[in-house]
Tab-separated table of C-alpha atoms and ligand atoms in Angstrom:
chain	number	residue	atom	x	y	z
A	8	MET	CA	84.648	126.524	100.247
A	9	GLN	CA	87.735	125.887	98.148
A	10	ILE	CA	87.860	122.977	95.727
A	11	LEU	CA	91.438	121.792	95.195
A	12	ARG	CA	92.126	119.897	91.993
A	13	ALA	CA	94.632	117.037	91.527
A	14	GLU	CA	95.393	117.168	95.238
A	15	SER	CA	97.953	114.779	96.755
A	16	LEU	CA	96.649	112.492	99.523
A	17	LEU	CA	100.162	111.511	100.683
A	18	ALA	CA	99.831	113.371	103.982
A	19	ARG	CA	96.212	112.278	104.409
A	20	ASN	CA	96.684	108.524	104.848
A	21	THR	CA	98.594	106.793	107.637
A	22	LEU	CA	100.214	104.310	105.218
A	23	ARG	CA	101.820	107.323	103.512
A	24	LEU	CA	100.885	106.106	100.047
A	25	GLN	CA	101.008	108.542	97.161
A	26	SER	CA	97.711	109.083	95.390
A	27	ASN	CA	96.088	112.097	93.790
A	28	ALA	CA	92.441	112.924	94.303
A	29	ARG	CA	90.683	114.343	91.251
A	30	ALA	CA	89.423	117.032	93.645
A	31	LEU	CA	89.425	117.652	97.398
A	32	VAL	CA	87.388	119.915	99.636
A	33	GLU	CA	87.410	120.629	103.365
A	34	VAL	CA	84.034	121.619	104.828
A	35	SER	CA	83.170	122.959	108.294
A	36	SER	CA	79.415	123.555	108.129
A	37	ALA	CA	76.175	122.157	106.704
A	38	PRO	CA	75.912	124.829	103.964
A	39	GLU	CA	79.488	124.066	102.870
A	40	LEU	CA	78.696	120.354	102.798
A	41	ALA	CA	75.588	121.049	100.676
A	42	ASP	CA	77.673	123.161	98.261
A	43	ALA	CA	80.326	120.449	98.003
A	44	LEU	CA	77.757	117.736	97.204
A	45	ASP	CA	76.077	120.049	94.640
A	46	TRP	CA	79.460	120.676	93.026
A	47	ALA	CA	80.257	116.956	92.784
A	48	ARG	CA	76.821	116.267	91.273
A	49	ALA	CA	77.295	119.014	88.689
A	50	GLU	CA	80.728	117.619	87.782
A	51	GLY	CA	79.425	114.041	87.694
A	52	LEU	CA	82.004	113.027	90.308
A	53	ALA	CA	81.698	110.419	93.038
A	54	VAL	CA	82.215	111.621	96.614
A	55	LEU	CA	84.672	109.921	98.954
A	56	PRO	CA	84.400	111.023	102.594
A	57	LEU	CA	87.851	110.816	104.205
A	58	GLY	CA	88.692	111.122	107.888
A	59	ALA	CA	92.255	110.652	109.086
A	60	GLY	CA	92.982	108.051	106.406
A	61	SER	CA	93.932	105.413	108.996
A	62	ASN	CA	91.836	102.635	107.481
A	63	VAL	CA	92.375	103.064	103.746
A	64	VAL	CA	94.819	101.656	101.187
A	65	LEU	CA	95.274	104.102	98.323
A	66	ALA	CA	96.348	101.851	95.487
A	67	GLY	CA	96.148	104.462	92.745
A	68	ASP	CA	94.650	107.843	92.017
A	69	VAL	CA	91.163	108.513	93.351
A	70	ASP	CA	88.667	109.603	90.721
A	71	ALA	CA	86.337	111.392	93.126
A	72	LEU	CA	85.775	114.504	95.193
A	73	VAL	CA	87.492	113.675	98.484
A	74	LEU	CA	85.459	115.302	101.240
A	75	VAL	CA	87.083	116.116	104.577
A	76	GLN	CA	84.902	117.348	107.442
A	77	ARG	CA	86.538	119.740	109.851
A	78	ASP	CA	83.665	120.265	112.306
A	79	GLY	CA	84.715	118.984	115.746
A	80	GLU	CA	81.803	119.822	118.052
A	81	MET	CA	80.642	117.872	121.112
A	82	GLN	CA	77.163	118.839	122.275
A	83	VAL	CA	75.456	117.586	125.459
A	84	LEU	CA	71.868	116.680	124.489
A	85	ASP	CA	70.744	115.409	127.881
A	86	ASP	CA	72.615	115.096	131.177
A	87	ALA	CA	70.877	112.822	133.701
A	88	VAL	CA	71.927	111.236	136.995
A	89	ASN	CA	73.109	107.958	135.485
A	90	ARG	CA	73.798	108.788	131.889
A	91	VAL	CA	74.586	111.513	129.403
A	92	ASP	CA	73.561	111.818	125.749
A	93	LEU	CA	76.038	113.475	123.390
A	94	ARG	CA	76.048	114.543	119.763
A	95	VAL	CA	79.546	114.585	118.285
A	96	SER	CA	80.415	115.955	114.841
A	97	ALA	CA	82.063	113.706	112.279
A	98	GLY	CA	85.280	115.741	112.153
A	99	HIS	CA	86.057	115.306	115.873
A	100	ASP	CA	89.236	113.282	116.463
A	101	TRP	CA	88.270	109.954	118.062
A	102	HIS	CA	90.997	109.736	120.701
A	103	ALA	CA	90.480	113.400	121.653
A	104	LEU	CA	86.803	112.540	122.236
A	105	VAL	CA	87.739	109.652	124.548
A	106	ARG	CA	89.958	112.005	126.575
A	107	ARG	CA	87.357	114.800	126.527
A	108	THR	CA	84.506	112.592	127.743
A	109	LEU	CA	86.606	111.244	130.626
A	110	ASP	CA	87.504	114.804	131.634
A	111	HIS	CA	83.769	115.522	131.905
A	112	GLY	CA	83.075	112.385	133.962
A	113	PHE	CA	81.275	110.714	131.029
A	114	TYR	CA	82.321	107.043	131.122
A	115	GLY	CA	82.413	104.127	128.708
A	116	LEU	CA	84.836	104.955	125.904
A	117	GLU	CA	88.057	104.338	127.860
A	118	ASN	CA	88.805	100.915	126.285
A	119	LEU	CA	88.713	102.597	122.861
A	120	ALA	CA	91.517	105.077	123.661
A	121	LEU	CA	94.255	105.743	121.106
A	122	ILE	CA	92.334	104.407	118.102
A	123	PRO	CA	93.332	106.766	115.299
A	124	GLY	CA	90.722	108.474	113.151
A	125	THR	CA	87.589	110.548	113.306
A	126	VAL	CA	84.182	110.176	114.927
A	127	GLY	CA	82.519	110.102	111.486
A	128	ALA	CA	84.484	106.996	110.481
A	129	ALA	CA	83.987	105.154	113.783
A	130	PRO	CA	80.579	103.606	112.871
A	131	ILE	CA	81.825	102.419	109.459
A	132	GLN	CA	83.613	99.385	110.886
A	133	ASN	CA	82.084	99.653	114.370
A	134	ILE	CA	85.517	100.283	115.898
A	135	GLY	CA	86.482	97.942	118.677
A	136	ALA	CA	89.303	97.134	121.063
A	137	TYR	CA	89.952	95.542	124.442
A	138	GLY	CA	86.521	93.957	124.755
A	139	ILE	CA	84.356	96.905	123.646
A	140	GLU	CA	82.787	97.927	120.353
A	141	LEU	CA	81.375	101.338	119.472
A	142	ASP	CA	77.802	100.075	118.982
A	143	ARG	CA	77.421	99.684	122.759
A	144	PHE	CA	77.107	103.503	122.946
A	145	VAL	CA	75.482	104.514	119.641
A	146	ARG	CA	71.932	105.922	119.700
A	147	THR	CA	71.740	107.547	116.267
A	148	VAL	CA	74.026	108.112	113.293
A	149	HIS	CA	73.304	111.293	111.319
A	150	ALA	CA	74.186	111.283	107.634
A	151	TRP	CA	73.544	112.952	104.306
A	152	ASP	CA	72.534	111.026	101.229
A	153	ILE	CA	75.253	111.823	98.669
A	154	ALA	CA	72.949	111.462	95.658
A	155	THR	CA	70.030	113.564	96.917
A	156	GLY	CA	71.466	115.736	99.703
A	157	GLU	CA	68.696	114.482	102.035
A	158	THR	CA	69.498	114.129	105.720
A	159	LEU	CA	69.090	110.768	107.437
A	160	ALA	CA	68.961	109.774	111.101
A	161	LEU	CA	69.710	106.072	111.464
A	162	SER	CA	68.834	104.311	114.694
A	163	LYS	CA	71.328	101.876	116.158
A	164	ASP	CA	69.316	98.956	114.753
A	165	GLU	CA	69.280	100.506	111.289
A	166	CYS	CA	73.080	100.760	111.414
A	167	GLY	CA	73.342	96.943	111.290
A	168	PHE	CA	76.428	96.832	113.460
A	169	GLY	CA	78.481	93.642	113.593
A	170	TYR	CA	82.069	92.610	114.215
A	171	ARG	CA	84.054	95.312	112.328
A	172	ASP	CA	80.953	95.763	110.209
A	173	SER	CA	77.904	97.966	109.641
A	174	VAL	CA	75.313	98.918	107.021
A	175	PHE	CA	77.831	101.565	105.863
A	176	LYS	CA	79.968	98.718	104.503
A	177	GLY	CA	76.889	97.016	103.047
A	178	ASP	CA	73.708	98.535	101.627
A	179	LEU	CA	74.811	102.128	102.314
A	180	ARG	CA	78.386	101.685	101.088
A	181	ASP	CA	79.466	104.856	99.224
A	182	GLN	CA	75.917	106.245	99.582
A	183	VAL	CA	76.192	108.569	102.585
A	184	VAL	CA	78.375	111.065	104.411
A	185	ILE	CA	78.152	110.613	108.178
A	186	THR	CA	77.930	114.062	109.762
A	187	ALA	CA	77.440	113.321	113.472
A	188	VAL	CA	77.014	110.460	115.929
A	189	ASP	CA	74.782	110.448	119.025
A	190	LEU	CA	76.269	108.484	121.913
A	191	ARG	CA	74.880	107.528	125.295
A	192	LEU	CA	77.606	107.323	127.951
A	193	SER	CA	77.417	106.555	131.634
A	194	ARG	CA	77.662	109.013	134.515
A	195	GLN	CA	78.717	106.105	136.725
A	196	ALA	CA	81.991	104.268	136.406
A	197	SER	CA	81.527	100.661	135.324
A	198	PRO	CA	84.793	99.594	133.682
A	199	GLU	CA	84.804	96.697	131.196
A	200	LEU	CA	87.724	94.528	132.315
A	201	SER	CA	87.046	91.227	130.553
A	202	TYR	CA	89.871	91.471	127.991
A	203	PRO	CA	92.901	89.463	129.254
A	204	ALA	CA	95.617	91.793	127.892
A	205	LEU	CA	93.931	94.691	129.708
A	206	GLN	CA	93.672	92.733	132.951
A	207	GLN	CA	97.373	91.832	132.707
A	208	GLU	CA	98.370	95.447	132.127
A	209	LEU	CA	96.344	96.624	135.134
A	210	GLU	CA	97.898	93.878	137.276
A	211	GLN	CA	101.389	94.846	136.134
A	212	GLN	CA	100.617	98.461	136.999
A	213	ARG	CA	99.431	97.197	140.420
A	214	VAL	CA	96.026	98.828	140.047
A	215	ASN	CA	93.422	97.458	142.452
A	216	ASP	CA	89.778	98.364	141.851
A	217	PRO	CA	90.425	99.968	138.415
A	218	GLN	CA	88.573	103.161	137.600
A	219	PRO	CA	87.904	104.465	134.057
A	220	GLU	CA	90.990	106.686	134.233
A	221	ASP	CA	93.135	103.614	135.105
A	222	VAL	CA	91.649	101.681	132.180
A	223	TYR	CA	92.338	104.614	129.854
A	224	ARG	CA	95.966	104.795	131.010
A	225	ALA	CA	96.459	101.022	130.755
A	226	VAL	CA	95.041	100.957	127.210
A	227	VAL	CA	97.210	103.903	126.163
A	228	ASP	CA	100.307	102.261	127.686
A	229	VAL	CA	99.766	98.804	126.219
A	230	ARG	CA	98.878	100.160	122.777
A	231	SER	CA	101.880	102.504	122.765
A	232	ARG	CA	104.175	99.555	123.473
A	233	ARG	CA	102.570	96.995	121.176
A	234	LEU	CA	101.522	98.927	118.084
A	235	PRO	CA	103.847	100.772	115.710
A	236	ASP	CA	103.206	104.507	115.558
A	237	PRO	CA	102.051	105.314	111.998
A	238	ALA	CA	103.987	108.592	112.147
A	239	VAL	CA	107.212	106.557	112.453
A	240	GLU	CA	106.311	103.283	110.699
A	241	PRO	CA	103.411	104.023	108.325
A	242	ASN	CA	100.596	101.475	108.764
A	243	ALA	CA	96.822	101.063	108.825
A	244	GLY	CA	96.533	99.044	112.036
A	245	SER	CA	95.265	95.490	111.565
A	246	PHE	CA	95.541	94.725	107.866
A	247	PHE	CA	93.320	91.624	108.004
A	248	LYS	CA	90.104	90.908	109.891
A	249	ASN	CA	90.109	88.049	112.365
A	250	PRO	CA	88.342	85.174	110.575
A	251	VAL	CA	85.262	83.709	112.224
A	252	VAL	CA	84.646	80.033	111.437
A	253	ALA	CA	81.909	77.489	112.177
A	254	LEU	CA	82.486	74.984	115.009
A	255	PRO	CA	83.072	71.910	112.769
A	256	GLN	CA	85.783	73.741	110.812
A	257	ALA	CA	87.395	74.914	114.058
A	258	GLU	CA	87.406	71.333	115.376
A	259	ILE	CA	89.133	70.026	112.254
A	260	LEU	CA	91.704	72.820	112.527
A	261	ARG	CA	92.244	72.138	116.222
A	262	ARG	CA	92.977	68.476	115.544
A	263	ALA	CA	95.726	69.513	113.118
A	264	HIS	CA	96.910	72.461	115.246
A	265	PRO	CA	96.135	71.775	118.941
A	266	GLU	CA	97.607	75.129	119.973
A	267	LEU	CA	95.169	77.107	117.741
A	268	PRO	CA	93.691	79.993	119.787
A	269	THR	CA	89.929	80.457	119.366
A	270	TYR	CA	87.392	82.833	120.918
A	271	PRO	CA	83.681	81.879	120.992
A	272	GLN	CA	81.254	84.358	119.414
A	273	ALA	CA	77.662	85.036	120.441
A	274	ASP	CA	76.400	83.133	117.365
A	275	GLY	CA	78.289	79.955	118.318
A	276	ARG	CA	81.059	80.416	115.758
A	277	LEU	CA	84.711	80.852	116.723
A	278	LYS	CA	87.020	83.795	116.070
A	279	ILE	CA	90.630	82.945	115.208
A	280	PRO	CA	93.287	85.658	115.582
A	281	ALA	CA	94.616	86.444	112.089
A	282	ALA	CA	97.913	87.489	113.706
A	283	TRP	CA	98.435	83.910	114.941
A	284	LEU	CA	97.763	82.449	111.487
A	285	ILE	CA	100.203	84.871	109.837
A	286	ASP	CA	102.819	84.253	112.512
A	287	GLN	CA	102.556	80.488	111.927
A	288	THR	CA	103.203	80.897	108.214
A	289	GLY	CA	106.467	82.661	108.992
A	290	TRP	CA	105.576	86.109	107.682
A	291	LYS	CA	106.220	88.104	110.856
A	292	GLY	CA	109.135	90.493	110.290
A	293	GLN	CA	109.449	89.635	106.554
A	294	ARG	CA	110.076	92.401	104.031
A	295	ARG	CA	109.287	92.588	100.318
A	296	GLY	CA	110.854	95.629	98.669
A	297	GLY	CA	109.594	98.748	100.408
A	298	VAL	CA	106.914	97.005	102.475
A	299	GLY	CA	106.811	94.360	105.174
A	300	VAL	CA	105.160	92.681	108.133
A	301	HIS	CA	105.950	94.355	111.434
A	302	PRO	CA	108.410	92.264	113.485
A	303	GLY	CA	106.421	92.850	116.677
A	304	HIS	CA	102.897	92.409	115.324
A	305	ALA	CA	102.084	90.029	112.469
A	306	LEU	CA	98.764	91.735	111.684
A	307	VAL	CA	100.335	95.096	110.903
A	308	LEU	CA	101.763	95.680	107.423
A	309	VAL	CA	104.211	98.559	107.258
A	310	ASN	CA	105.087	100.802	104.362
A	311	TYR	CA	108.811	101.296	104.965
A	312	ALA	CA	109.705	102.928	101.674
A	313	SER	CA	107.048	102.471	99.041
A	314	GLU	CA	104.902	105.090	97.357
A	315	SER	CA	102.578	102.635	95.694
A	316	GLY	CA	99.806	100.653	97.297
A	317	ALA	CA	100.250	97.949	94.661
A	318	GLU	CA	103.383	96.590	96.365
A	319	LEU	CA	101.552	96.439	99.694
A	320	LEU	CA	98.563	94.636	98.182
A	321	GLU	CA	100.889	92.112	96.508
A	322	LEU	CA	102.391	91.351	99.917
A	323	ALA	CA	98.877	91.039	101.401
A	324	ASP	CA	97.930	88.609	98.605
A	325	GLU	CA	101.028	86.485	99.279
A	326	ILE	CA	100.274	86.350	103.005
A	327	ALA	CA	96.637	85.442	102.399
A	328	ALA	CA	97.696	82.691	99.957
A	329	SER	CA	100.064	81.194	102.585
A	330	VAL	CA	97.310	81.176	105.220
A	331	GLN	CA	94.826	79.692	102.764
A	332	GLN	CA	97.259	76.930	101.799
A	333	ARG	CA	98.225	76.012	105.368
A	334	PHE	CA	94.897	76.448	107.195
A	335	GLY	CA	92.243	76.602	104.468
A	336	ILE	CA	91.104	79.982	105.791
A	337	ALA	CA	90.499	82.996	103.528
A	338	LEU	CA	91.798	86.199	105.103
A	339	GLU	CA	89.879	89.370	104.344
A	340	ILE	CA	91.543	92.792	104.177
A	341	GLU	CA	90.179	95.178	106.838
A	342	PRO	CA	91.014	98.641	105.412
A	343	ARG	CA	89.080	99.901	102.398
A	344	VAL	CA	91.079	99.778	99.164
A	345	TYR	CA	90.708	102.679	96.712
A	346	GLY	CA	92.181	103.373	93.316
A	347	ARG	CA	92.138	99.959	91.710
A	348	ARG	CA	89.448	98.236	89.681
A	349	ASP	CA	88.328	95.671	92.253
A	350	ALA	CA	88.196	98.192	95.127
B	421	FAD	P1	89.405	106.799	107.099
B	421	FAD	O1	90.557	105.868	107.002
B	421	FAD	O2	89.605	108.189	106.637
B	421	FAD	O3	88.171	106.162	106.325
B	421	FAD	C1	87.857	104.809	106.477
B	421	FAD	C2	86.579	104.512	105.683
B	421	FAD	O4	85.486	105.195	106.268
B	421	FAD	C3	86.649	104.985	104.243
B	421	FAD	O5	85.922	104.071	103.446
B	421	FAD	C4	85.945	106.324	104.272
B	421	FAD	O6	85.345	106.694	103.041
B	421	FAD	C5	84.892	106.087	105.326
B	421	FAD	N1	84.533	107.309	106.048
B	421	FAD	C6	85.358	108.076	106.792
B	421	FAD	N2	84.665	109.107	107.318
B	421	FAD	C7	83.403	108.997	106.854
B	421	FAD	C8	82.212	109.778	107.021
B	421	FAD	N3	82.184	110.888	107.775
B	421	FAD	N4	81.092	109.386	106.382
B	421	FAD	C9	81.093	108.268	105.615
B	421	FAD	N5	82.166	107.503	105.424
B	421	FAD	C10	83.307	107.853	106.051
B	421	FAD	N6	90.284	100.113	114.297
B	421	FAD	C11	89.581	99.487	115.268
B	421	FAD	O7	88.402	99.169	115.104
B	421	FAD	N7	90.156	99.182	116.479
B	421	FAD	C12	91.440	99.498	116.753
B	421	FAD	O8	91.920	99.232	117.849
B	421	FAD	C13	92.198	100.148	115.728
B	421	FAD	N8	93.506	100.439	115.960
B	421	FAD	C14	94.235	101.033	114.956
B	421	FAD	C15	95.581	101.319	115.207
B	421	FAD	C16	96.358	101.927	114.220
B	421	FAD	C17	97.820	102.209	114.504
B	421	FAD	C18	95.767	102.291	112.985
B	421	FAD	C19	96.588	102.989	111.930
B	421	FAD	C20	94.436	102.002	112.724
B	421	FAD	C21	93.658	101.361	113.716
B	421	FAD	N9	92.299	101.049	113.511
B	421	FAD	C22	91.564	100.440	114.498
B	421	FAD	C23	91.646	101.379	112.228
B	421	FAD	C24	91.135	102.847	112.177
B	421	FAD	O9	91.744	103.618	113.172
B	421	FAD	C25	89.620	102.934	112.350
B	421	FAD	O10	88.969	102.176	111.365
B	421	FAD	C26	89.111	104.375	112.262
B	421	FAD	O11	87.753	104.429	112.588
B	421	FAD	C27	89.336	105.012	110.874
B	421	FAD	O12	89.071	106.395	110.995
B	421	FAD	P2	89.539	107.415	109.875
B	421	FAD	O13	88.944	108.736	110.191
B	421	FAD	O14	91.017	107.378	109.745
B	421	FAD	O15	88.850	106.787	108.591
B	422	NAP	P1	95.820	90.784	121.265
B	422	NAP	O1	95.437	91.182	122.642
B	422	NAP	O2	97.223	90.337	120.992
B	422	NAP	O3	94.807	89.644	120.778
B	422	NAP	C1	94.925	89.096	119.467
B	422	NAP	C2	93.553	88.871	118.923
B	422	NAP	O4	92.878	87.911	119.717
B	422	NAP	C3	92.741	90.132	118.910
B	422	NAP	O5	92.542	90.481	117.587
B	422	NAP	C4	91.479	89.798	119.668
B	422	NAP	O6	90.299	89.977	118.893
B	422	NAP	C5	91.576	88.343	120.014
B	422	NAP	N1	91.326	88.191	121.462
B	422	NAP	C6	92.235	88.199	122.446
B	422	NAP	N2	91.634	87.960	123.623
B	422	NAP	C7	90.317	87.847	123.391
B	422	NAP	C8	89.179	87.592	124.201
B	422	NAP	N3	89.271	87.371	125.498
B	422	NAP	N4	87.977	87.533	123.611
B	422	NAP	C9	87.861	87.703	122.314
B	422	NAP	N5	88.889	87.939	121.479
B	422	NAP	C10	90.117	88.000	122.014
B	422	NAP	O7	95.426	91.952	120.252
B	422	NAP	P2	96.232	93.267	119.818
B	422	NAP	O8	96.589	93.104	118.409
B	422	NAP	O9	97.261	93.633	120.831
B	422	NAP	O10	95.076	94.371	119.859
B	422	NAP	C11	94.465	94.711	121.079
B	422	NAP	C12	93.066	95.223	120.802
B	422	NAP	O11	93.114	96.374	119.975
B	422	NAP	C13	92.185	94.205	120.075
B	422	NAP	O12	90.883	94.311	120.558
B	422	NAP	C14	92.272	94.636	118.638
B	422	NAP	O13	91.091	94.336	117.907
B	422	NAP	C15	92.441	96.143	118.754
B	422	NAP	N6	93.225	96.649	117.616
B	422	NAP	C16	92.604	96.775	116.421
B	422	NAP	C17	93.293	97.269	115.322
B	422	NAP	C18	92.615	97.488	114.000
B	422	NAP	O14	93.181	98.138	113.134
B	422	NAP	N7	91.425	96.987	113.811
B	422	NAP	C19	94.631	97.616	115.449
B	422	NAP	C20	95.233	97.442	116.681
B	422	NAP	C21	94.522	96.958	117.770
B	422	NAP	P3	89.595	91.424	118.697
B	422	NAP	O15	90.398	92.075	117.646
B	422	NAP	O16	88.241	91.043	118.235
B	422	NAP	O17	89.596	92.131	120.008
């Protein structure tokens, strides 16, 4: 185990923001993880688990031991007629897992293809896309308590999953390192086709009776067209969460804006696409210095030529203020911000 001091995180976040970690370590085994946590405790340093850095805004230097897990195992725990139980290590690349499970005839994850990042980060915001969220498949999340080094096995219920939310953003925020996730997938194809953009893509591709492989391909194709590649235009995906409002507020908004798109939630509230709100305030395609709003997707902020997260957060604040003024809705940033006081 090698502890690197004052290590640059520039190549470790998809927004390509410059930030130095006080220390950084890559671990590939449980004993190495234990040593790393012991070291941080002895140094009095906080621990920041980092995956692919696709959902973080580094707005300054990080005064912590940044911990990167390299273990990328997929273990079959139980293989039955209808279903298969898997244990996947935190360091496994998410999209590679989607591809790998399909290759084995393990179905369910196809709608979540091409989401950047690691398996260990997937439960943090309960990743979701095209009508599916991770929690549908989670059985157990394995983690280590950063303060004590104790191991935890959290059931799905204990994970408190919600829309882009979990206990890891709440009570357990900054408390644990997720080391593995147990998933239950299906041995029988049962594609989830409810999401309109996915249906349209399958129709355009003239796919009748879509199979999981077709869904995977359609998701990969539509995402590749619609979303900027962070390797070319550095970004963190959706910069704001879609706000969810109560019915009376939605009705008032609809009277003022009859074209307002809304999607009913299980709890009776309505989800409003943040991209629509931002588009309406005229921000799509706008630039401010080295940062801007992608011309093809109003929810994606792009770092064109900035090294500092501060410029990006100023732009985010301006956008949120416009939306607040026009619609009375407070937008919330989706990625986790590090390196500034209110992070
Ligand atoms: P990181 O950015 O490295 O970390 C994110 C947070 O999780 C940090 O707070 C970090 O400390 C914590 N964390 C990471 N690993 C661990 C661990 N092992 N234990 C404890 N805490 C940990 N998200 C979606 O939900 N749906 C999408 O469709 C989607 N599309 C995207 C498209 C693009 C182009 C991009 C850039 C991002 C997209 N995202 C999407 C966001 C992002 O891909 C996910 O949130 C992903 O799960 C982040 O994984 P990561 O490994 O990069 O996490
Ligand atoms: P889109 O299809 O243009 O839709 C815009 C928004 O409307 C989405 O955010 C989606 O909410 C919502 N929506 C559309 N149809 C819906 C339906 N039938 N029921 C409920 N909600 C509906 O979205 P997009 O930007 O191209 O993204 C496609 C998918 O990938 C979405 O699921 C999106 O969440 C996901 N994605 C996420 C990120 C991220 O960083 N979090 C980045 C890129 C893409 P939902 O977001 O709740 O689905």
